[in-house]
Amino acid sequence: MPTQVTAAVMTKSGQPLDLRPVILDDPLDHEVLVRTLAAGLCHSDLHYLDGSLEIELPAILGHEVVGTVERVGAAVSGLKIGDRVVATVTPACGLCRQCLAGRPTQCMRVDQMRARPRPKFMTTDGEPINALGGIGAFAEAFVVSEASLGVIDDAIPAKVACLLGCCVTTGVGAAIHGARVTAEDTVAVIGCGGVGIAAIQGARLAGARKVVAVDTSEQKLELAKRFGATDGVVAQREAVETLELLRAIEPEGFTHTIEAVGRAATAELAFNALGAAGTATILGLMPADTALRISADALVYGDRRIQGAYMGANRFLSDVDIFTDHYRSGRLNLDDMVTQARTFSSINEGFAAMTDPTTVRVVVEFEDAAS
């Protein structure tokens, strides 16, 4: 039987989310119904909420989430009722050319895997509601394919575990899988929100000899040093001035830069801050028509590269286990990334709190959260 749950529904860009009852469909054969424990507020969600990115409305946002398996479809084989799980927006089939080449975030069948004959969510009047990324985590429960879920240890607090669904797998993954940072490298990370802080930690885990944080906020830079940044640069109004500050730290340019903002200007700065043979890895989501201007000379004569790393080019199912071990050992600091935890009913205040320069990640916790 379909389930009535409370969800934070986006009905218009620039407006607060509307907390109201909605109808959640039954899980299909390969799907799982998950009772939500905690969800992180990601800047991607904020970009949809403020209209910077487009989404079909009405919609339920949210994709960085942990919960408990409550029901399983008839064909589900790898999960059982009671499992604690984190979700990803990039389910992988494991069989297509991209998956077999070790690039699961580029799975060629992801749309097919998300497709279903009827909506996951509906209004109480029967109107379909879109679910961001096929998840729609800003609800008391949600339905996703089994392939979208990774099992996580119950002992890890829910408000920390949810970070593994997006900002940690994206940021740490970008350093390890996307950029392939090594102990030889110098790295500049542009943007010190949740993904940027995770990228700084990823570069540190990979052994980078220098990790420079770049942000407009001096408070964010101080936070970044707690997570492994060796230096901090306050971004200036003019990109050329920021570049001069970066050159003062690394005169020949960086071997790697990681952009975690989602603006053309910061993506271009990431490329311009490279040294010869360096690689700029762009993580921030931008509108589809965004164009970047880079120097052809710097690209060709300097053997520089600029690349995307969607969701950090993560390998979700194995990454969850790897990053969990790093968290347990103290090498990956997730606790301090959660700078504010709020109840689900105050989710709109949580989004407002994201403008605070001391904020890394705001997490909303649900009534059933055990920890």
CSV table of C-alpha atoms in Angstrom, one decimal:
chain,number,residue,atom,x,y,z
A,1,MET,CA,0.0,0.0,0.0
A,2,PRO,CA,1.3,3.5,-0.8
A,3,THR,CA,2.5,5.4,2.3
A,4,GLN,CA,1.6,8.9,3.4
A,5,VAL,CA,4.8,10.8,4.5
A,6,THR,CA,5.7,14.4,5.2
A,7,ALA,CA,8.0,16.0,2.6
A,8,ALA,CA,9.5,19.4,2.0
A,9,VAL,CA,8.1,20.2,-1.5
A,10,MET,CA,9.6,22.8,-3.8
A,11,THR,CA,6.8,24.5,-5.7
A,12,LYS,CA,8.5,27.7,-7.0
A,13,SER,CA,12.1,28.8,-7.2
A,14,GLY,CA,13.1,31.4,-4.7
A,15,GLN,CA,10.4,30.3,-2.2
A,16,PRO,CA,10.7,28.3,1.0
A,17,LEU,CA,10.0,24.6,0.8
A,18,ASP,CA,6.5,23.6,1.7
A,19,LEU,CA,6.3,20.9,4.4
A,20,ARG,CA,3.2,18.9,3.7
A,21,PRO,CA,1.8,15.3,3.4
A,22,VAL,CA,2.5,13.5,0.2
A,23,ILE,CA,1.9,9.9,-1.1
A,24,LEU,CA,4.9,7.7,-1.5
A,25,ASP,CA,4.5,4.7,-3.9
A,26,ASP,CA,5.3,1.1,-3.1
A,27,PRO,CA,8.8,-0.1,-4.1
A,28,LEU,CA,8.9,-2.0,-7.4
A,29,ASP,CA,10.7,-5.3,-7.8
A,30,HIS,CA,14.3,-3.9,-7.7
A,31,GLU,CA,13.5,-1.0,-5.4
A,32,VAL,CA,13.7,-0.3,-1.7
A,33,LEU,CA,11.7,1.9,0.7
A,34,VAL,CA,14.0,3.7,3.0
A,35,ARG,CA,12.9,5.5,6.2
A,36,THR,CA,15.0,8.7,6.4
A,37,LEU,CA,17.3,9.4,9.3
A,38,ALA,CA,19.3,12.4,8.3
A,39,ALA,CA,19.9,14.4,5.1
A,40,GLY,CA,22.6,17.0,4.3
A,41,LEU,CA,21.8,20.3,2.7
A,42,CYS,CA,24.0,20.4,-0.4
A,43,HIS,CA,24.7,23.6,-2.5
A,44,SER,CA,23.3,21.7,-5.5
A,45,ASP,CA,19.9,21.6,-3.6
A,46,LEU,CA,20.3,25.3,-3.0
A,47,HIS,CA,21.1,26.0,-6.7
A,48,TYR,CA,17.7,24.4,-7.6
A,49,LEU,CA,15.9,26.2,-4.8
A,50,ASP,CA,17.2,29.6,-5.8
A,51,GLY,CA,16.6,29.0,-9.5
A,52,SER,CA,20.3,28.8,-10.6
A,53,LEU,CA,19.6,25.3,-11.9
A,54,GLU,CA,16.3,24.2,-13.4
A,55,ILE,CA,14.1,21.3,-12.2
A,56,GLU,CA,10.6,20.2,-13.1
A,57,LEU,CA,8.2,21.3,-10.4
A,58,PRO,CA,6.7,20.4,-8.0
A,59,ALA,CA,9.8,18.6,-6.8
A,60,ILE,CA,11.3,17.0,-3.7
A,61,LEU,CA,14.9,17.9,-3.4
A,62,GLY,CA,17.6,16.2,-1.3
A,63,HIS,CA,20.1,13.5,-2.3
A,64,GLU,CA,22.7,13.3,0.5
A,65,VAL,CA,20.9,10.9,2.8
A,66,VAL,CA,21.1,8.0,5.2
A,67,GLY,CA,18.2,5.9,6.3
A,68,THR,CA,16.9,2.5,7.3
A,69,VAL,CA,15.5,-0.1,4.9
A,70,GLU,CA,11.9,-0.6,5.8
A,71,ARG,CA,10.5,-2.5,2.8
A,72,VAL,CA,12.2,-4.3,-0.1
A,73,GLY,CA,10.9,-5.2,-3.6
A,74,ALA,CA,10.4,-8.8,-4.7
A,75,ALA,CA,13.7,-9.0,-6.7
A,76,VAL,CA,16.0,-7.3,-4.2
A,77,SER,CA,18.8,-9.6,-3.2
A,78,GLY,CA,21.6,-7.5,-1.6
A,79,LEU,CA,19.6,-5.6,1.1
A,80,LYS,CA,17.3,-6.6,4.0
A,81,ILE,CA,14.9,-4.9,6.3
A,82,GLY,CA,16.8,-3.0,9.0
A,83,ASP,CA,19.9,-2.3,7.0
A,84,ARG,CA,21.3,1.2,7.5
A,85,VAL,CA,22.0,2.6,4.0
A,86,VAL,CA,23.4,5.7,2.2
A,87,ALA,CA,22.1,6.7,-1.2
A,88,THR,CA,23.7,8.0,-4.4
A,89,VAL,CA,22.3,9.8,-7.4
A,90,THR,CA,24.6,7.7,-9.6
A,91,PRO,CA,23.4,4.1,-9.5
A,92,ALA,CA,25.6,1.9,-11.8
A,93,CYS,CA,24.5,-1.1,-13.7
A,94,GLY,CA,28.0,-2.7,-13.6
A,95,LEU,CA,27.6,-4.1,-17.1
A,96,CYS,CA,27.9,-1.2,-19.6
A,97,ARG,CA,31.2,-0.1,-21.2
A,98,GLN,CA,31.7,2.8,-18.8
A,99,CYS,CA,31.1,0.7,-15.7
A,100,LEU,CA,33.4,-2.1,-16.9
A,101,ALA,CA,36.1,0.6,-17.5
A,102,GLY,CA,35.9,1.7,-13.9
A,103,ARG,CA,33.7,4.8,-14.5
A,104,PRO,CA,30.5,4.0,-12.7
A,105,THR,CA,29.4,7.7,-12.4
A,106,GLN,CA,29.2,7.7,-16.2
A,107,CYS,CA,27.0,4.5,-16.4
A,108,MET,CA,25.3,4.4,-19.8
A,109,ARG,CA,22.1,2.9,-18.3
A,110,VAL,CA,21.6,5.3,-15.4
A,111,ASP,CA,18.4,6.8,-16.9
A,112,GLN,CA,17.1,3.3,-17.6
A,113,MET,CA,17.8,2.3,-14.0
A,114,ARG,CA,15.9,5.3,-12.7
A,115,ALA,CA,12.9,4.9,-15.0
A,116,ARG,CA,9.7,3.6,-13.6
A,117,PRO,CA,6.1,3.3,-14.9
A,118,ARG,CA,4.6,5.7,-12.3
A,119,PRO,CA,5.8,8.6,-10.1
A,120,LYS,CA,7.5,7.8,-6.8
A,121,PHE,CA,5.8,10.7,-5.1
A,122,MET,CA,2.3,12.3,-5.6
A,123,THR,CA,0.3,15.0,-3.9
A,124,THR,CA,-2.7,13.9,-1.9
A,125,ASP,CA,-4.7,15.1,-4.9
A,126,GLY,CA,-2.9,12.7,-7.2
A,127,GLU,CA,-0.5,15.1,-8.9
A,128,PRO,CA,3.0,13.7,-9.7
A,129,ILE,CA,5.9,15.2,-7.8
A,130,ASN,CA,9.4,15.1,-9.2
A,131,ALA,CA,12.2,13.5,-7.1
A,132,LEU,CA,15.6,15.1,-7.5
A,133,GLY,CA,18.2,12.5,-8.7
A,134,GLY,CA,15.6,9.8,-8.5
A,135,ILE,CA,15.8,10.1,-4.7
A,136,GLY,CA,13.9,13.0,-3.1
A,137,ALA,CA,15.5,12.8,0.3
A,138,PHE,CA,13.7,15.7,1.9
A,139,ALA,CA,10.9,13.4,3.0
A,140,GLU,CA,10.3,11.1,5.9
A,141,ALA,CA,10.8,8.1,3.5
A,142,PHE,CA,11.8,7.6,-0.1
A,143,VAL,CA,12.0,4.8,-2.7
A,144,VAL,CA,15.1,4.1,-4.8
A,145,SER,CA,16.6,1.2,-6.7
A,146,GLU,CA,18.7,-1.3,-4.8
A,147,ALA,CA,21.7,-0.2,-7.0
A,148,SER,CA,21.5,3.3,-5.5
A,149,LEU,CA,22.2,2.2,-1.9
A,150,GLY,CA,25.3,1.2,0.0
A,151,VAL,CA,25.2,-0.4,3.5
A,152,ILE,CA,26.9,1.4,6.3
A,153,ASP,CA,27.7,0.5,9.9
A,154,ASP,CA,24.9,1.3,12.4
A,155,ALA,CA,27.5,2.6,14.8
A,156,ILE,CA,28.3,5.7,12.6
A,157,PRO,CA,26.0,8.6,13.7
A,158,ALA,CA,23.3,9.3,11.1
A,159,LYS,CA,24.2,13.0,10.8
A,160,VAL,CA,27.8,12.0,9.8
A,161,ALA,CA,26.9,9.0,7.7
A,162,CYS,CA,24.7,11.0,5.3
A,163,LEU,CA,27.7,13.0,4.1
A,164,LEU,CA,29.0,9.8,2.4
A,165,GLY,CA,26.2,10.1,0.0
A,166,CYS,CA,27.5,13.3,-1.7
A,167,CYS,CA,30.0,15.8,-0.4
A,168,VAL,CA,32.5,13.2,0.9
A,169,THR,CA,32.3,10.8,-2.1
A,170,THR,CA,32.4,13.9,-4.4
A,171,GLY,CA,35.2,15.8,-2.7
A,172,VAL,CA,37.5,13.0,-1.5
A,173,GLY,CA,36.6,11.1,-4.7
A,174,ALA,CA,37.7,14.0,-6.8
A,175,ALA,CA,41.2,14.0,-5.2
A,176,ILE,CA,41.7,10.3,-5.3
A,177,HIS,CA,39.8,9.1,-8.4
A,178,GLY,CA,39.3,12.2,-10.5
A,179,ALA,CA,42.6,14.1,-10.0
A,180,ARG,CA,44.6,11.0,-8.8
A,181,VAL,CA,46.6,13.2,-6.4
A,182,THR,CA,49.9,11.7,-5.2
A,183,ALA,CA,52.6,12.6,-2.7
A,184,GLU,CA,54.4,14.6,-5.4
A,185,ASP,CA,51.6,17.0,-6.0
A,186,THR,CA,50.7,20.5,-5.0
A,187,VAL,CA,46.9,21.1,-4.9
A,188,ALA,CA,44.8,24.3,-4.8
A,189,VAL,CA,41.1,23.7,-3.8
A,190,ILE,CA,38.8,26.6,-4.8
A,191,GLY,CA,35.7,26.8,-2.5
A,192,CYS,CA,35.6,25.6,1.1
A,193,GLY,CA,32.0,24.4,1.4
A,194,GLY,CA,31.3,20.8,2.2
A,195,VAL,CA,32.7,19.4,-1.1
A,196,GLY,CA,35.7,21.7,-1.0
A,197,ILE,CA,36.6,20.7,2.6
A,198,ALA,CA,36.2,17.0,1.6
A,199,ALA,CA,38.5,17.6,-1.4
A,200,ILE,CA,41.1,19.1,1.0
A,201,GLN,CA,40.9,16.0,3.1
A,202,GLY,CA,41.1,13.8,0.1
A,203,ALA,CA,44.3,15.6,-1.1
A,204,ARG,CA,45.7,15.2,2.4
A,205,LEU,CA,44.8,11.5,2.5
A,206,ALA,CA,46.5,11.1,-0.9
A,207,GLY,CA,49.7,12.6,0.5
A,208,ALA,CA,49.8,15.9,-1.4
A,209,ARG,CA,52.9,17.9,-0.2
A,210,LYS,CA,51.0,21.2,-0.4
A,211,VAL,CA,47.2,21.9,-0.1
A,212,VAL,CA,46.1,25.5,-0.6
A,213,ALA,CA,42.5,26.5,0.2
A,214,VAL,CA,40.9,29.4,-1.7
A,215,ASP,CA,37.7,31.1,-0.5
A,216,THR,CA,36.2,34.6,-0.1
A,217,SER,CA,35.9,34.1,3.6
A,218,GLU,CA,38.8,34.2,6.0
A,219,GLN,CA,36.7,32.2,8.5
A,220,LYS,CA,36.3,29.4,5.9
A,221,LEU,CA,40.1,29.4,5.4
A,222,GLU,CA,40.7,28.9,9.1
A,223,LEU,CA,38.3,26.0,9.0
A,224,ALA,CA,40.1,24.6,6.0
A,225,LYS,CA,43.4,24.4,7.9
A,226,ARG,CA,41.8,22.3,10.5
A,227,PHE,CA,41.0,19.7,7.8
A,228,GLY,CA,44.4,19.6,6.2
A,229,ALA,CA,45.0,22.8,4.2
A,230,THR,CA,48.6,23.9,4.5
A,231,ASP,CA,47.9,27.5,3.2
A,232,GLY,CA,44.9,29.7,2.6
A,233,VAL,CA,44.2,32.4,0.0
A,234,VAL,CA,41.4,35.0,0.3
A,235,ALA,CA,39.8,35.2,-3.1
A,236,GLN,CA,39.8,38.8,-4.4
A,237,ARG,CA,37.2,40.6,-6.5
A,238,GLU,CA,39.5,40.3,-9.6
A,239,ALA,CA,40.6,36.8,-10.5
A,240,VAL,CA,44.0,38.1,-11.6
A,241,GLU,CA,44.6,39.3,-8.0
A,242,THR,CA,43.7,35.9,-6.6
A,243,LEU,CA,46.0,34.3,-9.2
A,244,GLU,CA,48.9,36.6,-8.0
A,245,LEU,CA,48.4,35.4,-4.4
A,246,LEU,CA,48.4,31.8,-5.6
A,247,ARG,CA,51.6,32.4,-7.6
A,248,ALA,CA,53.2,33.8,-4.5
A,249,ILE,CA,52.7,30.4,-2.8
A,250,GLU,CA,53.5,28.2,-5.9
A,251,PRO,CA,55.4,30.4,-8.5
A,252,GLU,CA,55.4,27.7,-11.2
A,253,GLY,CA,51.8,26.8,-10.7
A,254,PHE,CA,50.0,23.9,-9.2
A,255,THR,CA,50.0,20.3,-10.4
A,256,HIS,CA,46.3,20.0,-9.5
A,257,THR,CA,43.5,22.4,-8.9
A,258,ILE,CA,40.0,21.3,-7.8
A,259,GLU,CA,37.1,23.7,-8.3
A,260,ALA,CA,34.1,23.2,-5.9
A,261,VAL,CA,32.1,26.4,-6.4
A,262,GLY,CA,30.2,26.1,-9.7
A,263,ARG,CA,31.0,29.3,-11.4
A,264,ALA,CA,32.7,30.0,-14.7
A,265,ALA,CA,35.1,32.5,-13.1
A,266,THR,CA,36.3,30.0,-10.5
A,267,ALA,CA,36.6,27.2,-13.1
A,268,GLU,CA,38.8,29.5,-15.2
A,269,LEU,CA,40.8,30.4,-12.2
A,270,ALA,CA,41.4,26.7,-11.6
A,271,PHE,CA,42.8,26.4,-15.0
A,272,ASN,CA,44.9,29.5,-14.9
A,273,ALA,CA,46.5,28.5,-11.6
A,274,LEU,CA,48.0,25.4,-13.1
A,275,GLY,CA,51.7,24.8,-13.8
A,276,ALA,CA,52.9,23.0,-17.0
A,277,ALA,CA,51.3,19.6,-17.3
A,278,GLY,CA,48.8,20.4,-14.5
A,279,THR,CA,45.2,19.3,-14.3
A,280,ALA,CA,42.2,21.3,-13.3
A,281,THR,CA,39.3,19.2,-12.0
A,282,ILE,CA,35.9,20.9,-12.0
A,283,LEU,CA,33.2,19.7,-9.6
A,284,GLY,CA,30.8,22.6,-9.3
A,285,LEU,CA,27.5,22.3,-11.1
A,286,MET,CA,26.7,25.2,-13.5
A,287,PRO,CA,23.8,26.0,-15.8
A,288,ALA,CA,23.9,24.0,-19.1
A,289,ASP,CA,24.7,27.1,-21.3
A,290,THR,CA,27.7,28.1,-19.2
A,291,ALA,CA,30.9,28.6,-21.3
A,292,LEU,CA,34.5,28.8,-20.1
A,293,ARG,CA,37.2,30.9,-21.6
A,294,ILE,CA,40.7,29.5,-21.3
A,295,SER,CA,44.0,30.2,-23.1
A,296,ALA,CA,44.7,28.0,-26.0
A,297,ASP,CA,48.5,28.6,-25.6
A,298,ALA,CA,48.3,27.5,-21.9
A,299,LEU,CA,46.3,24.4,-22.9
A,300,VAL,CA,48.4,23.3,-25.8
A,301,TYR,CA,52.0,24.5,-25.2
A,302,GLY,CA,51.8,23.8,-21.5
A,303,ASP,CA,50.2,20.4,-21.7
A,304,ARG,CA,47.6,21.6,-19.2
A,305,ARG,CA,44.3,19.7,-18.8
A,306,ILE,CA,40.8,20.7,-17.7
A,307,GLN,CA,38.4,18.0,-16.8
A,308,GLY,CA,35.1,17.3,-15.1
A,309,ALA,CA,34.7,14.8,-12.3
A,310,TYR,CA,30.9,14.3,-11.9
A,311,MET,CA,30.2,13.3,-8.3
A,312,GLY,CA,34.0,13.2,-7.9
A,313,ALA,CA,34.3,10.2,-10.3
A,314,ASN,CA,33.4,8.2,-7.2
A,315,ARG,CA,33.1,4.4,-7.0
A,316,PHE,CA,30.3,4.6,-4.6
A,317,LEU,CA,29.9,1.0,-3.2
A,318,SER,CA,33.6,0.5,-2.6
A,319,ASP,CA,34.1,4.2,-1.5
A,320,VAL,CA,31.6,3.9,1.3
A,321,ASP,CA,33.6,1.1,2.9
A,322,ILE,CA,37.0,2.8,2.3
A,323,PHE,CA,35.9,6.2,3.6
A,324,THR,CA,34.2,4.5,6.6
A,325,ASP,CA,37.5,2.9,7.5
A,326,HIS,CA,39.3,6.3,7.2
A,327,TYR,CA,36.6,7.8,9.5
A,328,ARG,CA,36.9,5.1,12.1
A,329,SER,CA,40.7,5.5,12.2
A,330,GLY,CA,40.5,9.3,12.5
A,331,ARG,CA,42.1,10.0,9.1
A,332,LEU,CA,38.9,11.4,7.7
A,333,ASN,CA,37.2,14.0,9.9
A,334,LEU,CA,33.5,13.9,9.3
A,335,ASP,CA,32.2,15.0,12.7
A,336,ASP,CA,33.6,18.5,12.4
A,337,MET,CA,32.2,18.9,8.9
A,338,VAL,CA,28.7,18.9,10.4
A,339,THR,CA,28.7,22.5,11.7
A,340,GLN,CA,24.9,22.6,12.3
A,341,ALA,CA,22.2,19.9,12.9
A,342,ARG,CA,18.6,20.9,12.7
A,343,THR,CA,15.2,19.1,12.8
A,344,PHE,CA,13.5,18.4,9.5
A,345,SER,CA,10.8,20.8,10.4
A,346,SER,CA,13.3,23.6,10.3
A,347,ILE,CA,14.8,22.8,6.9
A,348,ASN,CA,14.2,26.2,5.5
A,349,GLU,CA,16.1,27.8,8.4
A,350,GLY,CA,18.8,25.3,7.6
A,351,PHE,CA,19.1,26.6,4.1
A,352,ALA,CA,19.3,30.1,5.4
A,353,ALA,CA,22.1,29.1,7.7
A,354,MET,CA,24.2,28.0,4.7
A,355,THR,CA,25.2,31.6,4.2
A,356,ASP,CA,27.1,31.7,7.5
A,357,PRO,CA,30.8,31.7,6.8
A,358,THR,CA,31.5,29.2,9.6
A,359,THR,CA,29.2,26.6,8.0
A,360,VAL,CA,30.6,23.6,6.3
A,361,ARG,CA,27.5,21.3,6.2
A,362,VAL,CA,24.0,21.7,7.6
A,363,VAL,CA,22.3,18.4,8.3
A,364,VAL,CA,18.6,17.9,9.1
A,365,GLU,CA,17.7,15.0,11.3
A,366,PHE,CA,14.4,13.2,11.3
A,367,GLU,CA,12.3,12.1,14.3
A,368,ASP,CA,13.3,8.4,14.0
A,369,ALA,CA,17.0,9.2,13.9
A,370,ALA,CA,18.7,7.1,16.6
A,371,SER,CA,21.9,9.0,16.7
